[in-house]
Short mmCIF file of C-alpha atoms in Angstrom, two decimals:
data_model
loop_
_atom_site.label_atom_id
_atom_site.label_comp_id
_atom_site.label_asym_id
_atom_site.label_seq_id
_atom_site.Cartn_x
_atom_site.Cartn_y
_atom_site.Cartn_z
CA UNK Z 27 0.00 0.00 0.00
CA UNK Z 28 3.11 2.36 0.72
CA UNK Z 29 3.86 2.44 -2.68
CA UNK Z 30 0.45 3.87 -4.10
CA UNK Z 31 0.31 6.47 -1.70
CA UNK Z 32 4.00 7.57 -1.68
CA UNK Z 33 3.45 8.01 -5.64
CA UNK Z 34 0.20 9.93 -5.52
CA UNK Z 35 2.01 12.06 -2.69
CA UNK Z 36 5.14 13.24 -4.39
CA UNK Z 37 2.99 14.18 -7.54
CA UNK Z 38 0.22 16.26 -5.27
CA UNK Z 39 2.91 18.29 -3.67
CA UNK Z 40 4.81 18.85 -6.64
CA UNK Z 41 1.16 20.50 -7.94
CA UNK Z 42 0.62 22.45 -4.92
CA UNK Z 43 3.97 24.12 -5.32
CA UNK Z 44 2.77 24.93 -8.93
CA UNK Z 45 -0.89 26.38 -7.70
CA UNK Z 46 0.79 28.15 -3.93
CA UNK Z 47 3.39 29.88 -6.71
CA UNK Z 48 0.40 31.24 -8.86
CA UNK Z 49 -1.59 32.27 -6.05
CA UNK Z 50 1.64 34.26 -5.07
CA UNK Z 51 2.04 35.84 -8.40
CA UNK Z 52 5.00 34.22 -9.48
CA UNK Z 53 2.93 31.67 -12.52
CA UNK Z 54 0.51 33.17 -14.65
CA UNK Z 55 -0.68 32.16 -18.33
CA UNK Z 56 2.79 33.53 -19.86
CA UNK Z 57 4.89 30.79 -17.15
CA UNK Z 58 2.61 28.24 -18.04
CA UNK Z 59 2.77 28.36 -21.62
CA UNK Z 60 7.05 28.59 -21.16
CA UNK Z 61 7.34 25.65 -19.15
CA UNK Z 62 4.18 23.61 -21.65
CA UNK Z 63 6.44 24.55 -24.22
CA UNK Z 64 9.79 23.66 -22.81
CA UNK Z 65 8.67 20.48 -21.99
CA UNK Z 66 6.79 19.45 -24.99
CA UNK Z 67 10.28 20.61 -27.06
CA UNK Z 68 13.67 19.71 -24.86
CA UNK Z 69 12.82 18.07 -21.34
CA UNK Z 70 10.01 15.27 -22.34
CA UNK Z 71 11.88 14.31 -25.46
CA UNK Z 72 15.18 14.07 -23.70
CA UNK Z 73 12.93 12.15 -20.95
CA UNK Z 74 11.29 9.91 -23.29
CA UNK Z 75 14.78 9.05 -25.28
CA UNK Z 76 16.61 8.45 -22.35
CA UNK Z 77 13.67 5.77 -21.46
CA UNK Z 78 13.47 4.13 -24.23
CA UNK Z 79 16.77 3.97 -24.77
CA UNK Z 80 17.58 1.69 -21.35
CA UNK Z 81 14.20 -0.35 -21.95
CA UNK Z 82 14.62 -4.09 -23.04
CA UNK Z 83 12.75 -4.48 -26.12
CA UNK Z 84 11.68 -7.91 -26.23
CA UNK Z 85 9.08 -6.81 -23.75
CA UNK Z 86 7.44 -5.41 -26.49
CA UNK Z 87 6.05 -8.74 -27.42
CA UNK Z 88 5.45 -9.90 -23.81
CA UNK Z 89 1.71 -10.78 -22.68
CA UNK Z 90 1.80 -7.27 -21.39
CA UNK Z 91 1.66 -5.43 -24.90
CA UNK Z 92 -1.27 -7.20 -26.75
CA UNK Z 93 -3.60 -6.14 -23.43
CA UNK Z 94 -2.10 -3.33 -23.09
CA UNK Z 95 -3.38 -2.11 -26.68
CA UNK Z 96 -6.85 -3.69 -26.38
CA UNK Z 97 -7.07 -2.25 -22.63
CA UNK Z 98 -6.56 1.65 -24.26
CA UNK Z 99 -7.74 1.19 -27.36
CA UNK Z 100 -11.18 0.01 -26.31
CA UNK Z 101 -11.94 2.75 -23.57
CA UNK Z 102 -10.57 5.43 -25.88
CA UNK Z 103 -13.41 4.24 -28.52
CA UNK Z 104 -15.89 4.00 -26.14
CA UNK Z 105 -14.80 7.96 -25.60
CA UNK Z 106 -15.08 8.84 -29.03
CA UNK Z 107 -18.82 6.85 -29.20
CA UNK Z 108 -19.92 9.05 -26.45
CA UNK Z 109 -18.15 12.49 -27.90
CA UNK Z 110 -20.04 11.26 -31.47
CA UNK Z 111 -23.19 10.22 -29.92
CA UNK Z 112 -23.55 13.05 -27.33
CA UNK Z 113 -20.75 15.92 -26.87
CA UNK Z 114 -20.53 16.07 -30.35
CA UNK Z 115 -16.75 17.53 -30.06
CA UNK Z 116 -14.31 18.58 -33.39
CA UNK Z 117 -11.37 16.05 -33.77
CA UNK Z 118 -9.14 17.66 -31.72
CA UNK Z 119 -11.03 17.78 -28.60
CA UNK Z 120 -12.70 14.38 -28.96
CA UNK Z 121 -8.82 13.00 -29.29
CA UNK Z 122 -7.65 15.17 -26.07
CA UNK Z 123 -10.43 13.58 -23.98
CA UNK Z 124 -9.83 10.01 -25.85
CA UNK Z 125 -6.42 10.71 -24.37
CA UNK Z 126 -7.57 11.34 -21.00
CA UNK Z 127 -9.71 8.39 -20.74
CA UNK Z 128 -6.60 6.03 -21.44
CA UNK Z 129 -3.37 7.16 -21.23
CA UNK Z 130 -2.46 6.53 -18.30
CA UNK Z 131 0.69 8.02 -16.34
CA UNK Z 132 2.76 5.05 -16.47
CA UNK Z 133 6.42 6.65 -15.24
CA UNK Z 134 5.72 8.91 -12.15
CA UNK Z 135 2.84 6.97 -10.49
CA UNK Z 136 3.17 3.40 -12.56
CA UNK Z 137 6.82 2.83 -11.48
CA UNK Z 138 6.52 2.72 -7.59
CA UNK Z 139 3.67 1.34 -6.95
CA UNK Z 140 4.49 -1.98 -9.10
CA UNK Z 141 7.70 -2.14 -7.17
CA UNK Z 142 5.98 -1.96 -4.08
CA UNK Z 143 2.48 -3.89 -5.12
CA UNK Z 144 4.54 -6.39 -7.07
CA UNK Z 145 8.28 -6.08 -6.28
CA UNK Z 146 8.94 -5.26 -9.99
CA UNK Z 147 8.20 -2.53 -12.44
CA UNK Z 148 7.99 -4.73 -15.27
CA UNK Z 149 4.22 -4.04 -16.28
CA UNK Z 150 5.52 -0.35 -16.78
CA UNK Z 151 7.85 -0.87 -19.57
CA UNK Z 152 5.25 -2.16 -22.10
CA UNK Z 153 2.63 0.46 -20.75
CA UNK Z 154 5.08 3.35 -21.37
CA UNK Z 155 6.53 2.22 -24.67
CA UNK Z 156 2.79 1.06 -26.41
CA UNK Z 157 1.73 4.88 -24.89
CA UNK Z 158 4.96 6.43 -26.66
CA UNK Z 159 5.19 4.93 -29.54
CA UNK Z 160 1.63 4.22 -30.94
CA UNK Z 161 -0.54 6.21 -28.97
CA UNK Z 162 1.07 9.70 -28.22
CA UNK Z 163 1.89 9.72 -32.29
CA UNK Z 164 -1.61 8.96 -32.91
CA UNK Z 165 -3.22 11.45 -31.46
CA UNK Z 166 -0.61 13.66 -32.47
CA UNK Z 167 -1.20 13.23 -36.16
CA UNK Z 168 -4.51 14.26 -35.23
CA UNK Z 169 -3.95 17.35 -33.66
CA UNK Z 170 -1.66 18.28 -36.48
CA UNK Z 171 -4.34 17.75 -38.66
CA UNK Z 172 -7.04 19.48 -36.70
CA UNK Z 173 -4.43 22.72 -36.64
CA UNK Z 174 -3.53 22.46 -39.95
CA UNK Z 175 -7.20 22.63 -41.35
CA UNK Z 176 -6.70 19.71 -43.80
CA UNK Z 177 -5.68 16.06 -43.84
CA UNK Z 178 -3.27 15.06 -46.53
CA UNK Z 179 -0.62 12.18 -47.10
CA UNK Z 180 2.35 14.44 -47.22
CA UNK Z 181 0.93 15.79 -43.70
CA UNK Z 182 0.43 11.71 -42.13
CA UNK Z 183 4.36 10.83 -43.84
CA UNK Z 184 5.82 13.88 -42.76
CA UNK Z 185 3.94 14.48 -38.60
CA UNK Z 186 6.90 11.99 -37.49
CA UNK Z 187 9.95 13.90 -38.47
CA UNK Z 188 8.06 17.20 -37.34
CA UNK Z 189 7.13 16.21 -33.47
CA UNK Z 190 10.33 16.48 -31.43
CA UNK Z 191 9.15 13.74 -28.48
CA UNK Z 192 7.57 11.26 -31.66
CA UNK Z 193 11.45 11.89 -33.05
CA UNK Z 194 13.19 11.09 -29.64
CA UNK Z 195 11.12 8.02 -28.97
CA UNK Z 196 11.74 6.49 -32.29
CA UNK Z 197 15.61 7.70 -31.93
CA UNK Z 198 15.63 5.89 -28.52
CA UNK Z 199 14.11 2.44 -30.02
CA UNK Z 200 16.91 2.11 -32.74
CA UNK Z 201 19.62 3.02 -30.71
CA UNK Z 202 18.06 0.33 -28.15
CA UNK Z 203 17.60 -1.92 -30.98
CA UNK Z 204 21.17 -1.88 -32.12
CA UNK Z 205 22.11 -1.79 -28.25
CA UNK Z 206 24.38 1.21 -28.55
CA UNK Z 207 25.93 2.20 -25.51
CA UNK Z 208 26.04 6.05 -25.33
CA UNK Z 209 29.41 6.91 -23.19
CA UNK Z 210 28.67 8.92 -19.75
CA UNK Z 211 29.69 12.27 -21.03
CA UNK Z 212 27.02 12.14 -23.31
CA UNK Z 213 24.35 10.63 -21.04
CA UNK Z 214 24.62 12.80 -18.30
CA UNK Z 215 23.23 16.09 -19.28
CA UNK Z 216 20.75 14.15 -21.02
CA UNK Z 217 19.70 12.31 -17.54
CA UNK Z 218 19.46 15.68 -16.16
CA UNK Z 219 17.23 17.85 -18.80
CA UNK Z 220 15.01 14.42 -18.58
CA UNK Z 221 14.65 14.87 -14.67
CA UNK Z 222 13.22 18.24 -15.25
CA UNK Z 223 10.44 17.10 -17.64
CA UNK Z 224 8.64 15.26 -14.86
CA UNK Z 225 8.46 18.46 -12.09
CA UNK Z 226 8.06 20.96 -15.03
CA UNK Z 227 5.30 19.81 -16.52
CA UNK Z 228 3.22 19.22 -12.49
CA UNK Z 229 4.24 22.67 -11.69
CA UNK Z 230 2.99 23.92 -14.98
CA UNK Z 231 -0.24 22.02 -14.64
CA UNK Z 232 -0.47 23.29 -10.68
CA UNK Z 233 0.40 26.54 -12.10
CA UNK Z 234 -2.86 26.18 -14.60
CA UNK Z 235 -5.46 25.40 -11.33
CA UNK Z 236 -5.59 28.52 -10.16
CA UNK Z 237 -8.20 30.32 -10.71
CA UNK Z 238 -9.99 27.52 -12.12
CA UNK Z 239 -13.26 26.07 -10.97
CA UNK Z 240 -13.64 22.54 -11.11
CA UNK Z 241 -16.85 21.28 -13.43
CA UNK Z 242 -17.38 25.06 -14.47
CA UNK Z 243 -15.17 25.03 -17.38
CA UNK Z 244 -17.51 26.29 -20.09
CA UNK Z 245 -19.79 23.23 -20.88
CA UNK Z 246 -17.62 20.54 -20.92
CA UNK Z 247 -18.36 18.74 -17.85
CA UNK Z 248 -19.97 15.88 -19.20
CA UNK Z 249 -17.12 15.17 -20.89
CA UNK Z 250 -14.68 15.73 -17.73
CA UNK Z 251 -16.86 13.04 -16.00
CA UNK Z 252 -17.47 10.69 -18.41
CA UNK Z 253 -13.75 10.87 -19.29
CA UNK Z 254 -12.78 10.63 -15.58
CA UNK Z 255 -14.97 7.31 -15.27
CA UNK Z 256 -13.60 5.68 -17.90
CA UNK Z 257 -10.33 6.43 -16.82
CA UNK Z 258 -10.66 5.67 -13.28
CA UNK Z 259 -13.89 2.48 -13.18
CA UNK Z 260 -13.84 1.17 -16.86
CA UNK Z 261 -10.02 1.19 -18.07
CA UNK Z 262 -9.46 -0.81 -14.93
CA UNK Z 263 -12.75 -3.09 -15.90
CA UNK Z 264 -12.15 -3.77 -18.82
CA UNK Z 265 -8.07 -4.60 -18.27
CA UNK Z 266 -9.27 -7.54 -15.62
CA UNK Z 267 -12.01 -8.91 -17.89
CA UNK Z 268 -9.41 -9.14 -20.94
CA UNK Z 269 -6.55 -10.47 -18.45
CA UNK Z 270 -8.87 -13.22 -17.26
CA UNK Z 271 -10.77 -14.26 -19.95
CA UNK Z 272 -8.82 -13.46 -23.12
CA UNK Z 273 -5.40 -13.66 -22.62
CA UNK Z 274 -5.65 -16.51 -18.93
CA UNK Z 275 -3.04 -14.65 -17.15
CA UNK Z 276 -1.60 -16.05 -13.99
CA UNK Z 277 -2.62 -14.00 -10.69
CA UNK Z 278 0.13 -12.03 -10.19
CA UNK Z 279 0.28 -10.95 -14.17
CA UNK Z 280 -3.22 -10.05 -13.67
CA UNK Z 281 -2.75 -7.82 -10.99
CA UNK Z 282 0.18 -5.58 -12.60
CA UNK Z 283 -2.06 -5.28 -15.46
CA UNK Z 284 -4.99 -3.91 -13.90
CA UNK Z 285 -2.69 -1.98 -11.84
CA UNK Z 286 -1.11 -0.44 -14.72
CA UNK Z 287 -4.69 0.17 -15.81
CA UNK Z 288 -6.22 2.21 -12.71
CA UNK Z 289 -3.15 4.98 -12.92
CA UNK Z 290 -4.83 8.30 -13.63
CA UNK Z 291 -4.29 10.31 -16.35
CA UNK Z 292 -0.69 11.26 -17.42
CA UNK Z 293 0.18 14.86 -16.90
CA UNK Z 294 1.70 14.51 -20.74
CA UNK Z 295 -2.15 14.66 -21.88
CA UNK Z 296 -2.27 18.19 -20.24
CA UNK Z 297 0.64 18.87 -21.78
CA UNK Z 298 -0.66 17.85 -25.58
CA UNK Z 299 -3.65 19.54 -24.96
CA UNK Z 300 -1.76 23.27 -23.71
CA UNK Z 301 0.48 22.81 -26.89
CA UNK Z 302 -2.09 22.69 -29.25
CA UNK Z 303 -4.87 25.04 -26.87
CA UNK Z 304 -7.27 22.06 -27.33
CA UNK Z 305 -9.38 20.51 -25.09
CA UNK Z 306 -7.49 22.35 -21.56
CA UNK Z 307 -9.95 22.17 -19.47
CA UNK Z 308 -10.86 18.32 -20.09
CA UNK Z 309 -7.43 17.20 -19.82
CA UNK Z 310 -6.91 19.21 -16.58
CA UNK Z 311 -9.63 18.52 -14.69
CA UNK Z 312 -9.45 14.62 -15.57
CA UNK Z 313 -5.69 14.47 -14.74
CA UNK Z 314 -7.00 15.87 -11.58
CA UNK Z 315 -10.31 13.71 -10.66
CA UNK Z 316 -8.32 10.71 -11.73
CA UNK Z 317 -5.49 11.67 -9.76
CA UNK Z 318 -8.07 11.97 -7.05
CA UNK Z 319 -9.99 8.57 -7.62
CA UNK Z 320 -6.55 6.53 -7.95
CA UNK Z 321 -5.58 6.07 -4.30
CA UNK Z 322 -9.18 4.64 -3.42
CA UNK Z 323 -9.21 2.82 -6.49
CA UNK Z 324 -5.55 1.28 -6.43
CA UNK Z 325 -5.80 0.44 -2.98
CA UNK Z 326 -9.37 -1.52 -3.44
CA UNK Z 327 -7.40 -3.20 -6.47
CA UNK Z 328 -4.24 -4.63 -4.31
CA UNK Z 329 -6.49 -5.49 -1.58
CA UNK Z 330 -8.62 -7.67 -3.75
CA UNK Z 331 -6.28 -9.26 -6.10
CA UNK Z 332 -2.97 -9.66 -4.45
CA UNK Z 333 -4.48 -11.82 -1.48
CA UNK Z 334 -5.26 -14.36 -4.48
CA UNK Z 335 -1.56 -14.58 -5.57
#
């Protein structure tokens, strides 16, 4: 149990330095757009090479991977059903909260409490590198297209080579596929930029609650909740049902992946959505309910399914 609170913990203070600096006039909408965009362009793609870089590859084609798609993919579809059928959203704002429902923050909350629930963090590498590599790009590509007005194949072939964290992820993999060895002189200021991504990005979304009024945010709070409750109740449904029935993993398999699948909502989805000024106030206030609904909702998971292992 130490590990799930001691995770949701560090993050929560981390915010409230972000929202006690705002309320003392020292982050306002200029700060928070600097640190959105230093993160999105030098800290999380430094981050995100440096992680895929040391990751093992092979665990790509674990058990893990296979759920892991069918676990996101299906709640983020049954987001876009409900944005189609009722919020009726543009593209861009339908993907944010698609996001929100199933990306799920694998790194800063993902890797202690498997070491503590489980006594290893390998559900996380899977998680992390499915979320990186398929379905940050994804909904990337989509933004792009939603800001630049038009979808074209030039546009699809060229959104790779134009995203700086889609470049450093797929940098990372063929370095790690080729197992080069970067020497110490080069990986050190790179381990340092990628520690900042993780406290600039919770100060910058800290930063952004001030002011704010949770479930006011201009209409969108059906969305907020209905992307908060997939997040937090279905993603972590429909992981166990898959685990069990499709895939018959062993008990202790099981519970890393539904583990892996009640972490709230990444910070990076805030992050996406301030880039792009798309779907803010979904992505914030879901990183924030979900945040809010994990400890509850992780602790009811270990408590259930590691007495069975």
């Amino acid at each position: 149990m130490g590990g799930v609170l001691v995770g949701l913990a560090v993050i929560g203070a981390v915010i409230a330095v972000g929202y006690i600096a705002a309320r003392c006039g020292l982050g306002g909408e200029p700060t928070v757009s600097a640190l959105t965009r230093t993160a999105f362009f030098i800290t999380n793609p430094v981050l995100l090479f440096t992680v895929v870089l040391e990751s093992d590859l092979t665990v790509v084609f674990s058990a893990y991977v296979p759920l892991a798609l069918v676990t996101a993919s299906a709640t983020a579809l049954l987001y876009v059903l409900a944005s189609r059928l009722w919020f009726r959203r543009p593209l861009a704002e339908t993907a944010i909260g698609a996001m929100a429902s199933s990306y799920v923050n694998a790194n800063n909350i993902g890797i202690p409490i498997t070491l503590y629930a489980l006594g290893d963090a390998t559900p996380v590498a899977p998680v992390l590198l499915v979320q990186l590599l398929l379905f940050a790009p994804l909904v990337l590509t989509l933004l792009d297209f939603s800001a630049a007005g038009r979808v074209s194949p030039r546009l699809l072939l060229s959104q790779p080579f134009r995203n700086p964290m889609i470049i450093a992820s797929l940098l990372g993999v063929v370095l790690a596929a080729f197992k080069v060895e970067l020497p110490g002189p080069v990986l050190a200021p790179l381990n340092l930029l990628g520690g900042a991504a993780v406290p600039v990005v919770l100060l910058a979304f800290g930063m952004s609650l001030h002011g704010t009024r949770m479930l006011r945010s201009g209409g969108h709070t059906a969305e907020i909740l209905t992307a908060t409750a997939l997040k937090s109740a279905v993603m972590p449904a429909v992981a166990y049902g898959a685990g069990r029935f499709l895939f018959n993993l062993d008990q202790p398999m099981l519970l890393g992946v539904v583990l892996m699948a009640a972490l709230p909502t990444a910070q990076n989805v805030f992050l996406f959505a301030g880039k792009y000024g798309r779907g803010l106030a979904v992505a914030r206030e879901t990183v924030l309910l979900s945040t809010a609904a994990a400890a509850p909702s992780l602790i009811l998971i270990v408590w259930l399914l590691a007495g069975r292992t």
